[in-house]
Backbone as JSON, one array per atom type, in Angstrom:
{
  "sequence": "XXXXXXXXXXXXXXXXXXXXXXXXXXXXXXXXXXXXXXXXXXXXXXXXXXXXXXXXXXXXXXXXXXXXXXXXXXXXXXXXXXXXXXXXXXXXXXXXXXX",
  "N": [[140.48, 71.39, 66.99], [138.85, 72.92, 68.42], [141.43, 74.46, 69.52], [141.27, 76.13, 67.68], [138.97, 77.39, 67.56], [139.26, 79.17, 69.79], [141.44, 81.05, 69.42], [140.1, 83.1, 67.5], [140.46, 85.69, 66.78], [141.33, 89.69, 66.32], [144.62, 90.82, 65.21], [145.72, 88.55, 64.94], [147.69, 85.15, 64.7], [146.94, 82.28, 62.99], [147.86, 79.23, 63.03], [148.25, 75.99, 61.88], [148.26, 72.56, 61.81], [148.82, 70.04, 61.12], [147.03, 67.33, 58.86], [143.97, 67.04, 58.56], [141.0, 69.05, 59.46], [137.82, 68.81, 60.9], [135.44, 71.56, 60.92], [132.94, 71.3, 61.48], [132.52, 69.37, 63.21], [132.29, 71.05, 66.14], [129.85, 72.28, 65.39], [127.29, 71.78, 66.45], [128.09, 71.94, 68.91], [126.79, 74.77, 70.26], [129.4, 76.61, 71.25], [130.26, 79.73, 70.91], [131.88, 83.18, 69.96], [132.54, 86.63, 70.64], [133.95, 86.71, 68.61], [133.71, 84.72, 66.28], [130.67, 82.44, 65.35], [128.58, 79.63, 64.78], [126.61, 79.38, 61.91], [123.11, 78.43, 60.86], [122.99, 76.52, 58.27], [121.02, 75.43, 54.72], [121.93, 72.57, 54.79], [122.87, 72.43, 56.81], [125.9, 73.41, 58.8], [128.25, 76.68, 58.83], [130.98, 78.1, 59.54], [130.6, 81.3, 60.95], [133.24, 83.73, 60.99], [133.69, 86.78, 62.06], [134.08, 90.39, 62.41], [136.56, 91.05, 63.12], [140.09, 92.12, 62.27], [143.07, 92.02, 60.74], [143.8, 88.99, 60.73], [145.48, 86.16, 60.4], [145.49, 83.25, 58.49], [147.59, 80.07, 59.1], [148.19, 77.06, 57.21], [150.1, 74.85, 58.33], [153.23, 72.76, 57.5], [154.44, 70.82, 54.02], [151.97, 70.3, 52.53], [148.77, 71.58, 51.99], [147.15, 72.1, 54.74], [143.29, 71.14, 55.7], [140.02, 72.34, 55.37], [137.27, 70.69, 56.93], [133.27, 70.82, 56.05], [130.37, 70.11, 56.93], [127.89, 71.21, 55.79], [126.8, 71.31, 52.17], [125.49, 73.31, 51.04], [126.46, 75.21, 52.18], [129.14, 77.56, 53.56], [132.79, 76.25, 54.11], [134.19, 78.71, 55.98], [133.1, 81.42, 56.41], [133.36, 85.12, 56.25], [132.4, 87.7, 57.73], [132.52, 91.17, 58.24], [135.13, 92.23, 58.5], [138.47, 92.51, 58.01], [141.58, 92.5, 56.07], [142.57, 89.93, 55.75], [144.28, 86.63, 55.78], [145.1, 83.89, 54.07], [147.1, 81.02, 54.62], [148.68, 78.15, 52.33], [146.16, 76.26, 52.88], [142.86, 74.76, 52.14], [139.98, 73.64, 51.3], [137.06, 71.44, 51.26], [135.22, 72.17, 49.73], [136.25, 74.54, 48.54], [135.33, 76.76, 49.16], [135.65, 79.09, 51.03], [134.31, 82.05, 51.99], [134.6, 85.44, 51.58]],
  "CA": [[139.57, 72.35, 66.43], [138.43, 74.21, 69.77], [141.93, 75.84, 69.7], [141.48, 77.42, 66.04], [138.32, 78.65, 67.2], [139.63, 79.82, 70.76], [142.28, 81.4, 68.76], [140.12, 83.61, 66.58], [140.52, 87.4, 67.19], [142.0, 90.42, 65.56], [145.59, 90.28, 65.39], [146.36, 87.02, 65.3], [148.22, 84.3, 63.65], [146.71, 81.06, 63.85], [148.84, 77.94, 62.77], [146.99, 74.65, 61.89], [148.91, 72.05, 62.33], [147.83, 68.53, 60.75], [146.21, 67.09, 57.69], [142.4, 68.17, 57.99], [140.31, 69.24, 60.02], [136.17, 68.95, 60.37], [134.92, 72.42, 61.36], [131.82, 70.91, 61.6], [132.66, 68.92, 64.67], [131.88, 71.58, 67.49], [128.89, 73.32, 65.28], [126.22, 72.06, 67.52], [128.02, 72.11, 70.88], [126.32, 75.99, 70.84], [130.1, 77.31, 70.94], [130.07, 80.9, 70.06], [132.13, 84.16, 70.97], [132.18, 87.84, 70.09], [134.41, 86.9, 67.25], [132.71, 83.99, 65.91], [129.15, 81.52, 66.15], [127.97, 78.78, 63.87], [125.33, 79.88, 61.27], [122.56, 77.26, 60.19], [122.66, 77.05, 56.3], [120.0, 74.83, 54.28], [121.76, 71.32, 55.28], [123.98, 72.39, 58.15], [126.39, 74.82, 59.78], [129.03, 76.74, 58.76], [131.73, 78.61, 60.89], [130.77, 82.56, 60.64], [134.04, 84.64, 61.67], [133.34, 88.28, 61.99], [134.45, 92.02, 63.63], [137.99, 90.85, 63.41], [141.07, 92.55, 61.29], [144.91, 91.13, 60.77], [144.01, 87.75, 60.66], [146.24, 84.92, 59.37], [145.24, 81.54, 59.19], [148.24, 79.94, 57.75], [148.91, 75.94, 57.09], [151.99, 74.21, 58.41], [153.54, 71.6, 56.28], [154.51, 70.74, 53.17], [150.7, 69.78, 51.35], [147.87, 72.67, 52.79], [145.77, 71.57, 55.64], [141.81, 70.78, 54.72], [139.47, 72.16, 56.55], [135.94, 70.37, 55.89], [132.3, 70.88, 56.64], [129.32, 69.08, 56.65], [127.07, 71.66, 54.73], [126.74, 70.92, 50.54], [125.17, 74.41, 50.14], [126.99, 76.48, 52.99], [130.4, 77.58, 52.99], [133.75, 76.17, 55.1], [134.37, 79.76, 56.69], [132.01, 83.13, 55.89], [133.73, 86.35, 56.86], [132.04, 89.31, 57.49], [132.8, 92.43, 59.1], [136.58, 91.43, 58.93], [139.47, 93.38, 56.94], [142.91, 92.0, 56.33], [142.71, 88.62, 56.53], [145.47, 86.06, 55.01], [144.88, 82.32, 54.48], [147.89, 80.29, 53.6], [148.33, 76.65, 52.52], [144.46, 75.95, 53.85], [142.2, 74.0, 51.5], [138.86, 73.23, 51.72], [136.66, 70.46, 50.93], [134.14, 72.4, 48.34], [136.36, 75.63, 47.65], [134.1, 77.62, 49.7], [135.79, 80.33, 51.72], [133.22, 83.09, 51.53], [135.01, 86.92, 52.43]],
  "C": [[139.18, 73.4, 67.46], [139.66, 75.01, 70.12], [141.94, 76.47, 68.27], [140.34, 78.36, 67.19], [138.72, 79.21, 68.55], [140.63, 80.89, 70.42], [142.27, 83.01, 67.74], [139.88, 85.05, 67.18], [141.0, 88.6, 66.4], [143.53, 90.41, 66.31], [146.6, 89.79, 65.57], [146.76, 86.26, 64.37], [147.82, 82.88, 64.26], [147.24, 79.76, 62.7], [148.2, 76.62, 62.9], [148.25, 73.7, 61.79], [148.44, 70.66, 61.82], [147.21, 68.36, 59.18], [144.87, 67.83, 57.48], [141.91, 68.14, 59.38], [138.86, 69.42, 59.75], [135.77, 69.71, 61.42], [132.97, 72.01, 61.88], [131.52, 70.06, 63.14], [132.02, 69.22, 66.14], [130.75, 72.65, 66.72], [127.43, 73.04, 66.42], [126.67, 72.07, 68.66], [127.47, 74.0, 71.62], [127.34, 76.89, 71.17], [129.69, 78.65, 70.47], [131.46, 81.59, 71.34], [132.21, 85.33, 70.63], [133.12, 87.6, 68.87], [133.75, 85.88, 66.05], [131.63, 83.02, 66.41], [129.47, 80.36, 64.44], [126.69, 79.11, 63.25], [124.85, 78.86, 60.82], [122.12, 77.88, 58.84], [121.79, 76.31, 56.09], [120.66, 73.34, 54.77], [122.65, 71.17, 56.54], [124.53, 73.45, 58.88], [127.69, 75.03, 59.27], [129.72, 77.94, 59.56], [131.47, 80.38, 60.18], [132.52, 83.1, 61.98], [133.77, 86.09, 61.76], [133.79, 89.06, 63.07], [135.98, 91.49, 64.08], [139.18, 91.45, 62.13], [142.09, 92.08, 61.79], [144.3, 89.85, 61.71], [144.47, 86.81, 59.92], [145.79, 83.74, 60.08], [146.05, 80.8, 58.21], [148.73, 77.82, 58.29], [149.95, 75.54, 57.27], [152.2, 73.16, 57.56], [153.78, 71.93, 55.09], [153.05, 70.82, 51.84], [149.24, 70.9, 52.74], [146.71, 71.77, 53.54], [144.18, 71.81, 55.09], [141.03, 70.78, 55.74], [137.96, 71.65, 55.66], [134.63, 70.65, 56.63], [131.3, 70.37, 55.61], [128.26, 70.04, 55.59], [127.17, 71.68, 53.6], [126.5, 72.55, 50.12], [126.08, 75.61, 51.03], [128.97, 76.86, 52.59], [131.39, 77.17, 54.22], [133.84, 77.47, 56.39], [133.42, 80.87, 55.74], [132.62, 84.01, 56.63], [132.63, 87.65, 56.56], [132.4, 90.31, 58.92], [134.39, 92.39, 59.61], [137.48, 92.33, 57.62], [140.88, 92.89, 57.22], [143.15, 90.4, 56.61], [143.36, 87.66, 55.35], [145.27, 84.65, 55.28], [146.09, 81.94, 53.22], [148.07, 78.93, 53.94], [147.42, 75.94, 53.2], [143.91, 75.53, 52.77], [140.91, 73.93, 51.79], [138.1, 72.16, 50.92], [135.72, 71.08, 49.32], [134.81, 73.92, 47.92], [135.52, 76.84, 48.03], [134.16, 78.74, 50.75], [135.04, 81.42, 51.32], [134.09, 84.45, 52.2], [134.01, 87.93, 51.69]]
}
């Protein structure tokens, strides 16, 4: 997980690699960087990306990688301030990519 988000920039192609992943993992280690932080929603944290264009975030494999997070009301990923951005074979636990 610390290389997606080391990864995230304008662009870039970032390649997941694996069944799932829990974005939720490194929200409290206080991580942040000018492209993204962790925003606290009503039961948790979800990954803001932002101020980035031509980004792909594309699933390897046959069956789309799953990324999950711990918040019920927040969303997996929230984009803002971002243009161009391409998610393939990626999943999420509640359906909750926010652009």
């Amino acid at each position: 997980m610390q290389e997606f988000l080391n990864a995230i920039g304008s662009n870039t192609i970032i390649q997941l690699k694996g069944h799932y992943f829990h974005i939720s993992d490194l929200a409290n280690s206080g991580k942040s960087s000018t492209n993204y932080n962790f925003r606290e929603v009503y039961d948790g944290y979800e990954l803001l990306i932002h101020d980035v264009r031509n980004i792909k975030i594309i699933g390897l494999g046959d069956t789309p990688v799953r990324l999950y997070a711990k918040p019920e009301y927040g969303n997996v990923i929230a984009f803002e301030r971002c243009n161009t951005i391409t998610i393939e074979n990626v999943d999420t636990e509640q359906d909750s990519i926010c652009i």
